[in-house]
JSON list of C-alpha atoms in Angstrom, two decimals:
[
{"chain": "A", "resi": 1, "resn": "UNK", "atom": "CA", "xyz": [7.50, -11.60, -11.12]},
{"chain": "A", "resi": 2, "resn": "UNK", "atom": "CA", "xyz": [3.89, -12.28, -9.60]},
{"chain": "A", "resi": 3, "resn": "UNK", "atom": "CA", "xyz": [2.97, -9.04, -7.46]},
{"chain": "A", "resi": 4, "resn": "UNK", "atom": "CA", "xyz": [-0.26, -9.45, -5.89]},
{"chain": "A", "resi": 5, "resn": "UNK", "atom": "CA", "xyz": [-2.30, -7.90, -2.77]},
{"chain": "A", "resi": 6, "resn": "UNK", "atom": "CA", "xyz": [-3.12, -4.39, -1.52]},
{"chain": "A", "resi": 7, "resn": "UNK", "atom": "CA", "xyz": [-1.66, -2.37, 0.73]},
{"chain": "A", "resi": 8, "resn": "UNK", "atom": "CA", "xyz": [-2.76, 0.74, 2.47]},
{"chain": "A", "resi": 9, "resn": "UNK", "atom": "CA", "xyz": [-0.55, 3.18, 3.05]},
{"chain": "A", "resi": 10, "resn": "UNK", "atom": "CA", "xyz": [0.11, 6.85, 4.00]},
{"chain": "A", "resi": 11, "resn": "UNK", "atom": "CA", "xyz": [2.32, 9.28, 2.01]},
{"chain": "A", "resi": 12, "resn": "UNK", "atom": "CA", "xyz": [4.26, 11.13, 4.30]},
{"chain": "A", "resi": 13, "resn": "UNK", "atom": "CA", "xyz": [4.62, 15.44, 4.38]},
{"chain": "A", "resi": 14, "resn": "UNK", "atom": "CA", "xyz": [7.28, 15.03, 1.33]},
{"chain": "A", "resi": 15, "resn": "UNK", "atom": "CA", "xyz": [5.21, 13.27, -0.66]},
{"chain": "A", "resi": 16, "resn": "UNK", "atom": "CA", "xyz": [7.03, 10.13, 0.50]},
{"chain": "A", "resi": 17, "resn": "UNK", "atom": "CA", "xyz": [5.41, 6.09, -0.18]},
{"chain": "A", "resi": 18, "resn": "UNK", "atom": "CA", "xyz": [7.40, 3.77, 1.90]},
{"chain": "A", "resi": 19, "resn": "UNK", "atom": "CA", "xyz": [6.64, 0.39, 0.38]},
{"chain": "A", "resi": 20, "resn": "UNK", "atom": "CA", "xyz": [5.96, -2.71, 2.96]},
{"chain": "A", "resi": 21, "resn": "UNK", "atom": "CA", "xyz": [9.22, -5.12, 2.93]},
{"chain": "A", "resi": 22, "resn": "UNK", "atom": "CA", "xyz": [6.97, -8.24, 1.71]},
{"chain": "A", "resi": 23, "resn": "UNK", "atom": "CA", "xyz": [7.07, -5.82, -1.22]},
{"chain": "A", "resi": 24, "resn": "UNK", "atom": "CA", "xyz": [10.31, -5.05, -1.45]},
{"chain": "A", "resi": 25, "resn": "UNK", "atom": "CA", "xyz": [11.65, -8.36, -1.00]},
{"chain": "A", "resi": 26, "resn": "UNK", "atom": "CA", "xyz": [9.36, -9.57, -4.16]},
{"chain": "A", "resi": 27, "resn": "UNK", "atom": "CA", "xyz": [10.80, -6.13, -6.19]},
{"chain": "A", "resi": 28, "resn": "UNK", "atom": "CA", "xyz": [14.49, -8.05, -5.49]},
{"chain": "A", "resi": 29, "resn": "UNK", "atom": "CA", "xyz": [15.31, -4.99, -3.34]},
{"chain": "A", "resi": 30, "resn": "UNK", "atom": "CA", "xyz": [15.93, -2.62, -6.22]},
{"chain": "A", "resi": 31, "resn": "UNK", "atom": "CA", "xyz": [18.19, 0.82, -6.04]},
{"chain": "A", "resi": 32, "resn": "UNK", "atom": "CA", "xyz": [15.70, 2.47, -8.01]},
{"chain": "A", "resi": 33, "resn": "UNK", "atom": "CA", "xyz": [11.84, 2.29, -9.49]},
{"chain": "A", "resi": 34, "resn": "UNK", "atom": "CA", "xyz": [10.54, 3.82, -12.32]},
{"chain": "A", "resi": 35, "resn": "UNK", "atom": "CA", "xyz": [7.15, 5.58, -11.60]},
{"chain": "A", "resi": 36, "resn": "UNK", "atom": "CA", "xyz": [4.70, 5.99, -14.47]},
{"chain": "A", "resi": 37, "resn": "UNK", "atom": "CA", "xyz": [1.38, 7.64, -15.12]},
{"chain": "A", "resi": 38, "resn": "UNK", "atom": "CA", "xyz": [-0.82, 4.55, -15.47]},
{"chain": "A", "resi": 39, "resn": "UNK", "atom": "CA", "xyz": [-4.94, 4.17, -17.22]},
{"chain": "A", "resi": 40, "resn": "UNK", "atom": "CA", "xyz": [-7.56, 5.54, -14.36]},
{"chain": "A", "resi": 41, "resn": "UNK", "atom": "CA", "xyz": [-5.63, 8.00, -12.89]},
{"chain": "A", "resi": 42, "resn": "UNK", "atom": "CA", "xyz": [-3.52, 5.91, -10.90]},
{"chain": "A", "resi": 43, "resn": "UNK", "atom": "CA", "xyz": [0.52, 5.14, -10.94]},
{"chain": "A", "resi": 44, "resn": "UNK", "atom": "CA", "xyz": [2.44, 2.72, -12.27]},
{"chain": "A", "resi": 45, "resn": "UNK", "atom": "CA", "xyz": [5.59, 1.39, -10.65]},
{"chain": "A", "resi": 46, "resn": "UNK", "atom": "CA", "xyz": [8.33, -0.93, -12.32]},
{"chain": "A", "resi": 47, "resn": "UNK", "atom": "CA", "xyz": [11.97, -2.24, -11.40]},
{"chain": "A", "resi": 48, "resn": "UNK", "atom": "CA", "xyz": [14.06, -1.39, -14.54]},
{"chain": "A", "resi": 49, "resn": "UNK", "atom": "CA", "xyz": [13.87, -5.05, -16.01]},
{"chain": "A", "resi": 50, "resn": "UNK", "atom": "CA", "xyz": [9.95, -4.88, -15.68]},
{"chain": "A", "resi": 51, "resn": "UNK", "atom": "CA", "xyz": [9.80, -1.10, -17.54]},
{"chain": "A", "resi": 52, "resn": "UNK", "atom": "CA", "xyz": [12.31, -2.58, -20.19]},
{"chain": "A", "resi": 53, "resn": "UNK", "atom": "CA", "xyz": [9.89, -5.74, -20.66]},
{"chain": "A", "resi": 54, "resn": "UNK", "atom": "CA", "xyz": [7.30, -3.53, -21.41]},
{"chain": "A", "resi": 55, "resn": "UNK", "atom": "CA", "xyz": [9.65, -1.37, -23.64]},
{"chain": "A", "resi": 56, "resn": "UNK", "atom": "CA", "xyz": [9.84, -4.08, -25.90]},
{"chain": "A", "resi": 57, "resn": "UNK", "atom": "CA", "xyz": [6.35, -5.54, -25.87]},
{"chain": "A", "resi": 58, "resn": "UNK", "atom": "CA", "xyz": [5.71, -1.45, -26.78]},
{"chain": "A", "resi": 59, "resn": "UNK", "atom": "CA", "xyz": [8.95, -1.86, -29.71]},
{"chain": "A", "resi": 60, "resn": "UNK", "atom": "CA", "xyz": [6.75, -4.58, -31.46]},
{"chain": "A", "resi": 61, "resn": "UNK", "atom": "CA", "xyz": [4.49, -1.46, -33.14]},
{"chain": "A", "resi": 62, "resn": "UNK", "atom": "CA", "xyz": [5.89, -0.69, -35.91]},
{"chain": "A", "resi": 63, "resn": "UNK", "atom": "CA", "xyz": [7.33, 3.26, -36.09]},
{"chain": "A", "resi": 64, "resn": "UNK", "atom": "CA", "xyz": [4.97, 4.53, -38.24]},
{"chain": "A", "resi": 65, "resn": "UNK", "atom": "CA", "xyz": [1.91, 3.68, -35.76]},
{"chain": "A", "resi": 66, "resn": "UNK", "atom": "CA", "xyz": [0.89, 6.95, -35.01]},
{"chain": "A", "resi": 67, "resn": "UNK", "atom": "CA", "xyz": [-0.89, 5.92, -31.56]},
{"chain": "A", "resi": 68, "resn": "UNK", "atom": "CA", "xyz": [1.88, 4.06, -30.66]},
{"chain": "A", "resi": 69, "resn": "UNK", "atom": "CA", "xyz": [4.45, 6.86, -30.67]},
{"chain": "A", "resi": 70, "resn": "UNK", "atom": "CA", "xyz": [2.36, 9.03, -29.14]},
{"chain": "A", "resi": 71, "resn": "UNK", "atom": "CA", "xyz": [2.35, 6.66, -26.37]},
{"chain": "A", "resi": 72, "resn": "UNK", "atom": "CA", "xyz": [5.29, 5.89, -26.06]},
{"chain": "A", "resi": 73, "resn": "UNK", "atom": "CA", "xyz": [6.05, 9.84, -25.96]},
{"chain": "A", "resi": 74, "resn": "UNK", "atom": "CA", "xyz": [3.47, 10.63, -23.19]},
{"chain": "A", "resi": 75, "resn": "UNK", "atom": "CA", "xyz": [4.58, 7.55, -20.98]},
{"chain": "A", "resi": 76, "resn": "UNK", "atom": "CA", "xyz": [7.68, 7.65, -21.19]},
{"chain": "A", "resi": 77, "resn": "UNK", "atom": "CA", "xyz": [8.29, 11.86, -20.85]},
{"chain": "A", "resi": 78, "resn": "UNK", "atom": "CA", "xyz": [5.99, 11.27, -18.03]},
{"chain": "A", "resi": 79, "resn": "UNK", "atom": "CA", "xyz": [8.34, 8.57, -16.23]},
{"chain": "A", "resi": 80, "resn": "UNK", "atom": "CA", "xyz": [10.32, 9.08, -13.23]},
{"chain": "A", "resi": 81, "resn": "UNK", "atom": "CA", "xyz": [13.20, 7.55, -11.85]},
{"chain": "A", "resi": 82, "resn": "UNK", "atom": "CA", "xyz": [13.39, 7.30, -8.00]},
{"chain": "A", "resi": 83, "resn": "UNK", "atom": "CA", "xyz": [15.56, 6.47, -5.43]},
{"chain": "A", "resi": 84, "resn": "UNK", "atom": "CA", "xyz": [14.57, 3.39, -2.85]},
{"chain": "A", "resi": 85, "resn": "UNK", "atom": "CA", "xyz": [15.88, 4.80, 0.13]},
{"chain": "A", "resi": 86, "resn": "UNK", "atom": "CA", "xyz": [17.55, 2.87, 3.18]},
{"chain": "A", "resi": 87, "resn": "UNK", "atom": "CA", "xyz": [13.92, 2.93, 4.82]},
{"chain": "A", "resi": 88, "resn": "UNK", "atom": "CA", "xyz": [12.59, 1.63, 1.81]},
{"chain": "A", "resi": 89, "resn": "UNK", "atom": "CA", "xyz": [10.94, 5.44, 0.61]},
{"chain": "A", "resi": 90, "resn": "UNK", "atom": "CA", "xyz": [10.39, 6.87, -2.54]},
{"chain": "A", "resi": 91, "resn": "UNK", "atom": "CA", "xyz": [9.39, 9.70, -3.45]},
{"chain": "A", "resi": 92, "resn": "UNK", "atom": "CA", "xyz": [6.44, 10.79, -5.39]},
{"chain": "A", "resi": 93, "resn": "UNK", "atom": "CA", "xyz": [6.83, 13.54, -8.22]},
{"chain": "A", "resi": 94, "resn": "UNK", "atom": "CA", "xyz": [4.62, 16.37, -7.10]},
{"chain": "A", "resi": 95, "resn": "UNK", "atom": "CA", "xyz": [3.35, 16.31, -11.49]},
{"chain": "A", "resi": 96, "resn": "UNK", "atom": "CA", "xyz": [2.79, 12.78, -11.09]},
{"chain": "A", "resi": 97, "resn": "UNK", "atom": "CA", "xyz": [1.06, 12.70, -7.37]},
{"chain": "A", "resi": 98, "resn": "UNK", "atom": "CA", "xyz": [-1.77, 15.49, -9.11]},
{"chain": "A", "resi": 99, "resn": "UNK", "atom": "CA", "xyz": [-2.25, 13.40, -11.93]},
{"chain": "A", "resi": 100, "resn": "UNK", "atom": "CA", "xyz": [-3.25, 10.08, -9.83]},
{"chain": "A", "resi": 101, "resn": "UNK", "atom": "CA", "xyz": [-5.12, 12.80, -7.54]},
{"chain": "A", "resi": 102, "resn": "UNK", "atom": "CA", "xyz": [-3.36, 11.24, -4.28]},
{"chain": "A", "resi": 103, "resn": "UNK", "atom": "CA", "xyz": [-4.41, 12.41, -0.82]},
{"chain": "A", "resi": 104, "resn": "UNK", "atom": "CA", "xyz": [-2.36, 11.65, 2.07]},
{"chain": "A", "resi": 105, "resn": "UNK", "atom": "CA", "xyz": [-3.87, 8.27, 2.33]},
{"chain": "A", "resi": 106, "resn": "UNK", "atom": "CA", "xyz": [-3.56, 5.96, -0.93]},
{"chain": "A", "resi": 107, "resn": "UNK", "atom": "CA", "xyz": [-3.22, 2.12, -1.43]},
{"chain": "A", "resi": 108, "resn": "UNK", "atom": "CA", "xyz": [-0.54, 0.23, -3.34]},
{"chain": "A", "resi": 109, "resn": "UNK", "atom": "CA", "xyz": [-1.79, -2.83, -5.36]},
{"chain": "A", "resi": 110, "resn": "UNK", "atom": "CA", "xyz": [0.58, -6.13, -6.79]},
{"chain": "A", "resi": 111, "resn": "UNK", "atom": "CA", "xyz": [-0.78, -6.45, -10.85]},
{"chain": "A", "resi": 112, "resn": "UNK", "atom": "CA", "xyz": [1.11, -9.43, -11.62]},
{"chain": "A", "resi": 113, "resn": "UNK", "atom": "CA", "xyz": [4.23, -7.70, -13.19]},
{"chain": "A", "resi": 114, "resn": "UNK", "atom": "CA", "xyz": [4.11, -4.19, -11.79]},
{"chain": "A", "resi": 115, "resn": "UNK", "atom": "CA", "xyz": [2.40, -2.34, -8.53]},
{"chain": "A", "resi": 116, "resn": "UNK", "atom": "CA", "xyz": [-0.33, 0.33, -8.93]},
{"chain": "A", "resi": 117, "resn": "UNK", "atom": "CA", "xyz": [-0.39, 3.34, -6.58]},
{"chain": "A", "resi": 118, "resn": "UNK", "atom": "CA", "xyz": [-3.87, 4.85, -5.99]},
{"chain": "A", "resi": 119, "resn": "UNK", "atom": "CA", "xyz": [-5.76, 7.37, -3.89]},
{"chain": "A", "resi": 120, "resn": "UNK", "atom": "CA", "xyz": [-7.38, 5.28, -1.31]},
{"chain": "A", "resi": 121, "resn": "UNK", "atom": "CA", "xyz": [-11.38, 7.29, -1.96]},
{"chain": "A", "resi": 122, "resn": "UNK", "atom": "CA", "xyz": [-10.22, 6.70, -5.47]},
{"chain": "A", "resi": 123, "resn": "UNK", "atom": "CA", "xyz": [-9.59, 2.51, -5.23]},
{"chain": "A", "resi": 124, "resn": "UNK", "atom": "CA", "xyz": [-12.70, 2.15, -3.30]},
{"chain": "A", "resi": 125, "resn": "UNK", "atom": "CA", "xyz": [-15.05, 4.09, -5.63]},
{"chain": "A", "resi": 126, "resn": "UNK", "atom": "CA", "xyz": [-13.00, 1.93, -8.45]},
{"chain": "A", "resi": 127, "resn": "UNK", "atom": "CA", "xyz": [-13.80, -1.44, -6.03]},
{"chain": "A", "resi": 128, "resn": "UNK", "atom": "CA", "xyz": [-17.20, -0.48, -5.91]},
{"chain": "A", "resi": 129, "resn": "UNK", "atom": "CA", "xyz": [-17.96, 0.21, -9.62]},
{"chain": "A", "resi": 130, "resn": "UNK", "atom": "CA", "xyz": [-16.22, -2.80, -10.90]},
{"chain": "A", "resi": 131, "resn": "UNK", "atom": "CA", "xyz": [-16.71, -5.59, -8.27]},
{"chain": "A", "resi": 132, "resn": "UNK", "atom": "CA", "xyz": [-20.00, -6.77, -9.71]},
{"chain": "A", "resi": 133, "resn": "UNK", "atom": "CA", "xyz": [-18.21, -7.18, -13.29]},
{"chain": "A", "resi": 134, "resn": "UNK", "atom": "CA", "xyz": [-15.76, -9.77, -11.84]},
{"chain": "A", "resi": 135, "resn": "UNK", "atom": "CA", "xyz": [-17.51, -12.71, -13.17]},
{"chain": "A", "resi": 136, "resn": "UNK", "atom": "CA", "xyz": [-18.32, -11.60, -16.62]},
{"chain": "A", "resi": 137, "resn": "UNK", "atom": "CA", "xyz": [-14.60, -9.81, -16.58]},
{"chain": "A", "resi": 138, "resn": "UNK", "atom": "CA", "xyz": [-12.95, -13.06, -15.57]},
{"chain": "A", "resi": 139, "resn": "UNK", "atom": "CA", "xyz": [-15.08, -14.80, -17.93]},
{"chain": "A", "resi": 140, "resn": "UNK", "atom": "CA", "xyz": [-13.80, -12.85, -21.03]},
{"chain": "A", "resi": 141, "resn": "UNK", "atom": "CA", "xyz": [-10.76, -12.43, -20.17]},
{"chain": "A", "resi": 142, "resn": "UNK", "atom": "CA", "xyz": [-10.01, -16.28, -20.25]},
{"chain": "A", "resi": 143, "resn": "UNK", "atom": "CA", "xyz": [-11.77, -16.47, -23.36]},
{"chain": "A", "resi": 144, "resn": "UNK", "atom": "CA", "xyz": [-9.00, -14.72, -25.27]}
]
């Protein structure tokens, strides 16, 4: 799956994200998401195959990798199952919305393989910081 773009959106008075239909579409039109607290205070979303994929690239540590299990204990304690509803809502665990610090207004990015829900003051600071790196960023990260 190749999510990409950003998309600003509003969370509505209970806590709902509706996610744009170009979205959906890509997601397959799934039932249910799984939302997870992500690195930088944002969310992570994934369709059930996507969390399992990562499941088992996580399953490849061996059990007695002590940073590893406590990852895998505080992401996946932390993960939420949601409904997709008809108008293509979900909602947002109240725990999970104060950990990403999300205001009404927030933006929903594609990473290749799973969206990221942020706090729109939050991605912009973020876009700010990190937008003069993208060279030397891109640069190592083909390098590997």
């Amino acid at each position: 799956m190749l999510l990409t773009g950003s998309h600003s959106r509003s969370l509505d008075e209970k806590n709902r994200l509706t996610l744009p239909k170009r979205v959906r579409e890509q997601l397959g039109d799934p039932e249910t998401l799984f939302v997870t607290p992500g690195p930088d205070q944002c969310l992570w979303l994934y369709t059930q195959a996507g969390l399992e994929q990562l499941a088992a690239k996580l399953d490849q540590s061996p059990a007695t990798d002590a940073e590893a299990r406590v990852f895998r204990r505080l992401y996946f304690a932390q993960t939420e199952a949601v409904d997709v509803d008809r108008a293509g809502r979900i909602l947002i665990a109240e725990r999970l919305s104060q950990f990403a610090l999300l205001q009404h207004e927030v933006v929903l990015i594609g990473v290749r393989d799973h969206l990221e829900l942020w706090d729109a003051g939050r991605w912009q600071q973020y876009l700010t910081e990190n937008s003069q790196r993208f060279d030397a960023v891109a640069e190592r990260a083909f390098q590997k």
